[in-house]
mmCIF file of C-alpha atoms in Angstrom:
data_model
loop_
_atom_site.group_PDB
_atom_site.id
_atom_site.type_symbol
_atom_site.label_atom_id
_atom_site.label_comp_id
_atom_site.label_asym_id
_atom_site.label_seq_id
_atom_site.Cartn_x
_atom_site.Cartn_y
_atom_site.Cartn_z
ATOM 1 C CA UNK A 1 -4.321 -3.797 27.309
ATOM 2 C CA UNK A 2 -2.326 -5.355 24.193
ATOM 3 C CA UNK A 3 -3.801 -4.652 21.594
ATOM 4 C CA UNK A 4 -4.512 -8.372 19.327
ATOM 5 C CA UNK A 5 -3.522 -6.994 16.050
ATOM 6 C CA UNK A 6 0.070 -6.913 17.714
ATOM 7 C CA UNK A 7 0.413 -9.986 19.780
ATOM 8 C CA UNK A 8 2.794 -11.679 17.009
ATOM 9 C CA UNK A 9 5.203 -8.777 16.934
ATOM 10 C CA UNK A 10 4.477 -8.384 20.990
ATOM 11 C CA UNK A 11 5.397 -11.739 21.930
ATOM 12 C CA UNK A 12 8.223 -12.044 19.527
ATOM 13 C CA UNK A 13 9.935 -8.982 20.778
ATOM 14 C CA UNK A 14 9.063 -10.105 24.560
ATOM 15 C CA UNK A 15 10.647 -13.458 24.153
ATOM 16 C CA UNK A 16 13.869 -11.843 22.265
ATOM 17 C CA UNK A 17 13.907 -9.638 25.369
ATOM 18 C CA UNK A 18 13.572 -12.435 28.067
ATOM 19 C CA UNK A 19 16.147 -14.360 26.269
ATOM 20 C CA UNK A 20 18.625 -11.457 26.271
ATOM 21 C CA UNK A 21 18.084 -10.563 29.580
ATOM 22 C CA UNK A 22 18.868 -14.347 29.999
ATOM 23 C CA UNK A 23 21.757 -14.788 28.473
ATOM 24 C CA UNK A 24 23.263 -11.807 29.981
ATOM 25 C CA UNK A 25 22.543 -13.088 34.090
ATOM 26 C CA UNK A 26 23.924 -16.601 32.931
ATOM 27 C CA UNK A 27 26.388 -16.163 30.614
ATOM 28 C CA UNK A 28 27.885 -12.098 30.008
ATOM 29 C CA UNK A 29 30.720 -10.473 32.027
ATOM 30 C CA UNK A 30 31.744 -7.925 33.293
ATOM 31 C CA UNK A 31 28.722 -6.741 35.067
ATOM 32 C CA UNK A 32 28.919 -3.709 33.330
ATOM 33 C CA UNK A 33 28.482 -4.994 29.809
ATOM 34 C CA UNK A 34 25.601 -7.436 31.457
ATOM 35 C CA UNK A 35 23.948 -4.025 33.018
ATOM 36 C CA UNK A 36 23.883 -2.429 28.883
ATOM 37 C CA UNK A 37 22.005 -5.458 27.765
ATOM 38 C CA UNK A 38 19.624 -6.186 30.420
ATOM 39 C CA UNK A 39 18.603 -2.096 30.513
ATOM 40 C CA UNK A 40 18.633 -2.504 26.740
ATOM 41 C CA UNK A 41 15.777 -5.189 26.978
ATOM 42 C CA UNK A 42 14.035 -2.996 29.150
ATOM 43 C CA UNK A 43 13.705 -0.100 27.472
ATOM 44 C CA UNK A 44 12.973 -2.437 24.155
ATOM 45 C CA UNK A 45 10.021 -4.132 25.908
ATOM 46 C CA UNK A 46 8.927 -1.117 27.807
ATOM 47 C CA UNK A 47 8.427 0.674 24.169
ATOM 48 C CA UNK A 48 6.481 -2.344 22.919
ATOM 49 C CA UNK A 49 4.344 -2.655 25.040
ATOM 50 C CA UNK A 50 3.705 1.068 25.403
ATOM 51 C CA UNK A 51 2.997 0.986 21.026
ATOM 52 C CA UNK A 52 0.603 -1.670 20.964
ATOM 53 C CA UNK A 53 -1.569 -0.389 23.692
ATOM 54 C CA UNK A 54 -5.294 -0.214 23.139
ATOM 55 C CA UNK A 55 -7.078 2.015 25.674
ATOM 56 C CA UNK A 56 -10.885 1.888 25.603
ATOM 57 C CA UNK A 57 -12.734 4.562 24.067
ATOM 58 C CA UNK A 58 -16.251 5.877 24.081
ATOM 59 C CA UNK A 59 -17.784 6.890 20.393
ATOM 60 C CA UNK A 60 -20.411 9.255 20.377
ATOM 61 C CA UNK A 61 -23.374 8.060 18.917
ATOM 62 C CA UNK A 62 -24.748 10.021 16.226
ATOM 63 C CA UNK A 63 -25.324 8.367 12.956
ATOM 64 C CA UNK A 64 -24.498 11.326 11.163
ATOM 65 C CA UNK A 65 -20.860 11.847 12.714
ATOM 66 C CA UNK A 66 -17.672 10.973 10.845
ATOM 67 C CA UNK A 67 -14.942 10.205 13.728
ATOM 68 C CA UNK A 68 -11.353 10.001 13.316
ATOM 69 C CA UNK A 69 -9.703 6.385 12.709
ATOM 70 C CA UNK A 70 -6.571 6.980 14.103
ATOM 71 C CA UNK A 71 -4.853 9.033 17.299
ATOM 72 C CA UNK A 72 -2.550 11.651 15.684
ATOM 73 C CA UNK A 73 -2.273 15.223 14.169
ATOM 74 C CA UNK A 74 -4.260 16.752 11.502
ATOM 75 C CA UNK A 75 -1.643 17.114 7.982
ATOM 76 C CA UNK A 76 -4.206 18.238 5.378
ATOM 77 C CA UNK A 77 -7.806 18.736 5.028
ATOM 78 C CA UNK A 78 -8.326 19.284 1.193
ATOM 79 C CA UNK A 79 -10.750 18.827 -1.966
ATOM 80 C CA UNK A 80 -9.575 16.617 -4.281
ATOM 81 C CA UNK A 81 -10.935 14.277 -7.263
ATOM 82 C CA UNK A 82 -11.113 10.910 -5.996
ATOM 83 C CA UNK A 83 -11.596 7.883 -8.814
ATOM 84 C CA UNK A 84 -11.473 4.970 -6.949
ATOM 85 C CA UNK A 85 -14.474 4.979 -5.003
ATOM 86 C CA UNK A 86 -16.533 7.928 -5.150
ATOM 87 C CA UNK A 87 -15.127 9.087 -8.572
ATOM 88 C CA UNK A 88 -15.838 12.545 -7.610
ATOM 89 C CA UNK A 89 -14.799 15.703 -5.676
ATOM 90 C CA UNK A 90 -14.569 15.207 -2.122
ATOM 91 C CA UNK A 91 -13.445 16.150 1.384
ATOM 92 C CA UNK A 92 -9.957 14.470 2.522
ATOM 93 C CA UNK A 93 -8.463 14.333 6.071
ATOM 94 C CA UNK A 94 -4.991 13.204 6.117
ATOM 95 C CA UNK A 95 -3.599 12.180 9.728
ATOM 96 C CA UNK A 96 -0.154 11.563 10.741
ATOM 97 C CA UNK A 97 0.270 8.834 13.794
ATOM 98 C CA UNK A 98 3.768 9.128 15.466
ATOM 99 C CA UNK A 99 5.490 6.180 17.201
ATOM 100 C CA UNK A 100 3.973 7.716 20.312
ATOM 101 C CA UNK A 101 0.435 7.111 19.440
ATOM 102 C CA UNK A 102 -1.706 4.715 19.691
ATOM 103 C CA UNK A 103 -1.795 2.392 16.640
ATOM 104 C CA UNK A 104 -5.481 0.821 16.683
ATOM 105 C CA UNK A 105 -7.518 2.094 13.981
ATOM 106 C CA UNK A 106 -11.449 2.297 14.172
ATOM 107 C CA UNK A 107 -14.129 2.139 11.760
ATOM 108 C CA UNK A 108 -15.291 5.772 11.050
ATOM 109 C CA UNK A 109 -19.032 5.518 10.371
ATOM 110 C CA UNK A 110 -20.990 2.381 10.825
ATOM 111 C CA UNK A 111 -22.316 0.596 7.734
ATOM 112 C CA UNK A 112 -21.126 -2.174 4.770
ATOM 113 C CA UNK A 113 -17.463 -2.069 3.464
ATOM 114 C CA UNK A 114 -18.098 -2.173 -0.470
ATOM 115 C CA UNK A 115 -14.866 -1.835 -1.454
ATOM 116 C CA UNK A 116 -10.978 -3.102 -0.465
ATOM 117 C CA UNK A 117 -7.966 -3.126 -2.568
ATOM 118 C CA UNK A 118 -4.607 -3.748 -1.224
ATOM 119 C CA UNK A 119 -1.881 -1.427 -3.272
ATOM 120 C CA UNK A 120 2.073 -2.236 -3.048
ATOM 121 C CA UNK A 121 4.258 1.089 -3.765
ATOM 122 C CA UNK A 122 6.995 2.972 -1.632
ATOM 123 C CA UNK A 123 7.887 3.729 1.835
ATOM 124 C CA UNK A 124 8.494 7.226 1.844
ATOM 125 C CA UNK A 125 8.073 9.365 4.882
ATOM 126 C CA UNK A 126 3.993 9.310 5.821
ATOM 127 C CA UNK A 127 3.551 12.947 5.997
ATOM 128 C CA UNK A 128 5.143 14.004 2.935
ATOM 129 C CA UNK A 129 2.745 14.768 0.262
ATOM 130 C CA UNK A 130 3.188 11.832 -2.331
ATOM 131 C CA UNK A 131 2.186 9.701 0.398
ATOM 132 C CA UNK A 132 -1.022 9.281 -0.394
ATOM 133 C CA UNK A 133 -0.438 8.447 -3.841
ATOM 134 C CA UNK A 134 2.867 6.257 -3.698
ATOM 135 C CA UNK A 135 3.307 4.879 -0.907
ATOM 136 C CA UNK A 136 2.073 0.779 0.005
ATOM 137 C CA UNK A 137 -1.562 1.163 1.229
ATOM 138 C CA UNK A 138 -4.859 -0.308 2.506
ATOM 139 C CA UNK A 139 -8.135 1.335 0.821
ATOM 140 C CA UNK A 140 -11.336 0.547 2.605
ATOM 141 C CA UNK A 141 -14.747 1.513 1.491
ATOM 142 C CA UNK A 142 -17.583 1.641 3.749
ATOM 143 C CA UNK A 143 -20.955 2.929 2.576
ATOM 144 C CA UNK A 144 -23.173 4.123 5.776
ATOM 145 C CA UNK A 145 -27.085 5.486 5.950
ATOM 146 C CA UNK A 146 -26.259 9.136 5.510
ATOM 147 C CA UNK A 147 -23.166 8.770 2.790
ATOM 148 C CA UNK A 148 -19.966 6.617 2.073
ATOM 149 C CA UNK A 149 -16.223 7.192 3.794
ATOM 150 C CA UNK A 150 -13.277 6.005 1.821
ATOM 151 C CA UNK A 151 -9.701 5.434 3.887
ATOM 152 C CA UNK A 152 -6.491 4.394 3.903
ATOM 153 C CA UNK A 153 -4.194 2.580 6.020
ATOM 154 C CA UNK A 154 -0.893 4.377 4.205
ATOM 155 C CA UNK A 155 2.430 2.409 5.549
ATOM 156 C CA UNK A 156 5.734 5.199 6.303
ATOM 157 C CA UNK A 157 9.819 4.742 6.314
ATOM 158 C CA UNK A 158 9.213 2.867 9.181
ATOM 159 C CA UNK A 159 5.238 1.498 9.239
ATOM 160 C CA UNK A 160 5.656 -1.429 6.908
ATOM 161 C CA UNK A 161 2.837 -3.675 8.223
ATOM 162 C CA UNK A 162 -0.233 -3.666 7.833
ATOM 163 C CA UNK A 163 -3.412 -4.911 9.712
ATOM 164 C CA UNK A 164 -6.971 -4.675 8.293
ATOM 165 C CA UNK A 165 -9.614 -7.067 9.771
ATOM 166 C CA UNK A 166 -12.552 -6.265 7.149
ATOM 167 C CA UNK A 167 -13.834 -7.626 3.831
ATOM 168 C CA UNK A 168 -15.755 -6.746 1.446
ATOM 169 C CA UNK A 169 -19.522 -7.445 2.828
ATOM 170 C CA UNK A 170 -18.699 -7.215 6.249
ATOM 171 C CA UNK A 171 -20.785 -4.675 8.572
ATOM 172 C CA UNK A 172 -18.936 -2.339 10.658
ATOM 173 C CA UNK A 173 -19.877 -0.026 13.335
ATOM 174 C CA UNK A 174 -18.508 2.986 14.607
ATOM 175 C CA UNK A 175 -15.579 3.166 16.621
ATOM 176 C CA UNK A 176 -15.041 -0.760 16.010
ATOM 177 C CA UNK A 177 -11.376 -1.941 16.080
ATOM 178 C CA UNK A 178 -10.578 -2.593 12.193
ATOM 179 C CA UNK A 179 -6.709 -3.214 12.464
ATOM 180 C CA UNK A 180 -3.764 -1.134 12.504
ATOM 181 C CA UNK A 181 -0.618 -0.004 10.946
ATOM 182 C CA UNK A 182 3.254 -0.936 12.774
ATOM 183 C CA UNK A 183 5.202 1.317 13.761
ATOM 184 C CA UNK A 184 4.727 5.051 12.978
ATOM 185 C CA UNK A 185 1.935 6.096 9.211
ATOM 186 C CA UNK A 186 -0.652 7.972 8.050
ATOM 187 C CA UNK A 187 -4.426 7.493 7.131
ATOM 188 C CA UNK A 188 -6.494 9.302 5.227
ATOM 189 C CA UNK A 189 -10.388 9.480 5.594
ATOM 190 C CA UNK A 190 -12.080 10.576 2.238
ATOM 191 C CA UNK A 191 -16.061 11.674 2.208
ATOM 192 C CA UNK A 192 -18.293 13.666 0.323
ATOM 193 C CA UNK A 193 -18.538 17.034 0.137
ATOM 194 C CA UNK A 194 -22.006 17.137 1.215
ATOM 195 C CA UNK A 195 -20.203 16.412 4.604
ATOM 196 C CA UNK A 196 -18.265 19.301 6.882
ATOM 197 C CA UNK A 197 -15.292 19.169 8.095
ATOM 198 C CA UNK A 198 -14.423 19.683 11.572
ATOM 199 C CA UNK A 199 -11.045 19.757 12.499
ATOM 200 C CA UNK A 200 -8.458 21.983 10.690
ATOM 201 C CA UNK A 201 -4.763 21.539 10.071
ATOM 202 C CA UNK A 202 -2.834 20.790 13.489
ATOM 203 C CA UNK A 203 -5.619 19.648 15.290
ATOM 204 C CA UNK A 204 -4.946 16.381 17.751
ATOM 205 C CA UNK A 205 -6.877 13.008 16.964
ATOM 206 C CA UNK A 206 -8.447 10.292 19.400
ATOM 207 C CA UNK A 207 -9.472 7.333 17.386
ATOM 208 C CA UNK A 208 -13.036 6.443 17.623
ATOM 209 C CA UNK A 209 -13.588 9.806 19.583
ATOM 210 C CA UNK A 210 -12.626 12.734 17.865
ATOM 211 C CA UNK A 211 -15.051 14.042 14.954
ATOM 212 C CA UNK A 212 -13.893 14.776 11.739
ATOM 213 C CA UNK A 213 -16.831 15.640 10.097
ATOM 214 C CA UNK A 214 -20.548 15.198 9.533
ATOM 215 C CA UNK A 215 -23.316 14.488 6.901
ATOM 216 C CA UNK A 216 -25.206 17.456 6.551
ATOM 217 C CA UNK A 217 -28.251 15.660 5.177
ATOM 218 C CA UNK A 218 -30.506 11.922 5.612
ATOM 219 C CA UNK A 219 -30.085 11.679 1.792
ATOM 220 C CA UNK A 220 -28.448 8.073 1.339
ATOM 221 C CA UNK A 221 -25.424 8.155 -1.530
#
């Protein structure tokens, strides 16, 4: 399944590939040069499609669970001081997503998104460490019953779009499709530190599967 936060970049590359493919039976000799372009298309299409996939997933449901937006690799699990939500020290997860992984990100606890600012900046590579601070970015707020989760969809060198479905107000659950981020980026899932981490440095990612970490109390922020 296509995912529908790509369809406009989908069908746009699709009909760029028919046409070449086209063109080339129609109109390009020799056969060889016609062979380059239509293989060319191919591959092209075959590596769209394959990026905006969106395979179903199944969430465990446990209110107290914090599960991983995004498919990709553990960078960093850290305490910082965060200021913009939480204002606070706190737990962050920072995951790097590869061209090769899916690109749908999910909502990480269920609850009400209190906060989203869009923030321009760079486009430096998504796993160095000024990522998180420079480069362009979505941050999302969502407060849940056991605590809030702050995250953000961080654009790379080559992830300059992107895709956020939710508002300030909205309800979200678990594992819900929220959007996504083009082409190869990072997000990073911020949450108190009366919360545990579970998953260390290297570890491998399933959005809307893979827990990240948990509340370790009922008490509501």
């Amino acid at each position: 399944m296509i995912t529908e936060f790509g369809y406009d970049t989908f069908f746009k590359i699709t009909g760029i590939c028919v046409l070449a493919v086209a063109i080339a039976l129609i109109v390009v000799e020799p056969v060889t040069y016609r062979t380059i372009i239509i293989t060319s298309a191919i591959i092209i299409f075959g590596f769209t499609s394959y990026f905006f996939r969106d395979p179903e997933r199944n969430t465990p449901q446990k209110g107290t669970l914090i599960i991983s937006p995004a498919d990709g690799k553990v960078l960093q699990v850290q305490k910082i001081k965060e200021r913009e939500f939480f204002n606070d020290d706190v737990w962050q997860v920072s995951i790097f997503m590869s061209p090769l992984n899916v690109h749908v990100n999910r909502s990480p606890i269920s609850g009400t998104v209190k906060y989203k600012r869009y923030k321009t900046g760079k486009f430096k590579m998504a796993f160095g460490d000024g990522a998180s601070i420079e480069n362009e970015q979505m941050v999302i707020g969502i407060e849940g019953e056991y605590g809030k989760v702050l995250f953000r969809q961080i654009a790379g060198f080559l992830a300059r779009r992107i895709v956020c479905i939710l508002n300030e107000g909205d309800k979200t659950l678990m594992g819900e499709r929220i959007g996504m981020i083009k082409f190869g980026s990072r997000l990073d899932v911020v949450f108190p530190l009366h919360a545990t981490p579970l998953v260390k440095v290297g570890d491998k990612t399933i959005a809307g599967v893979t827990v990240i970490g948990e509340f370790q109390n009922t008490i509501k922020e």
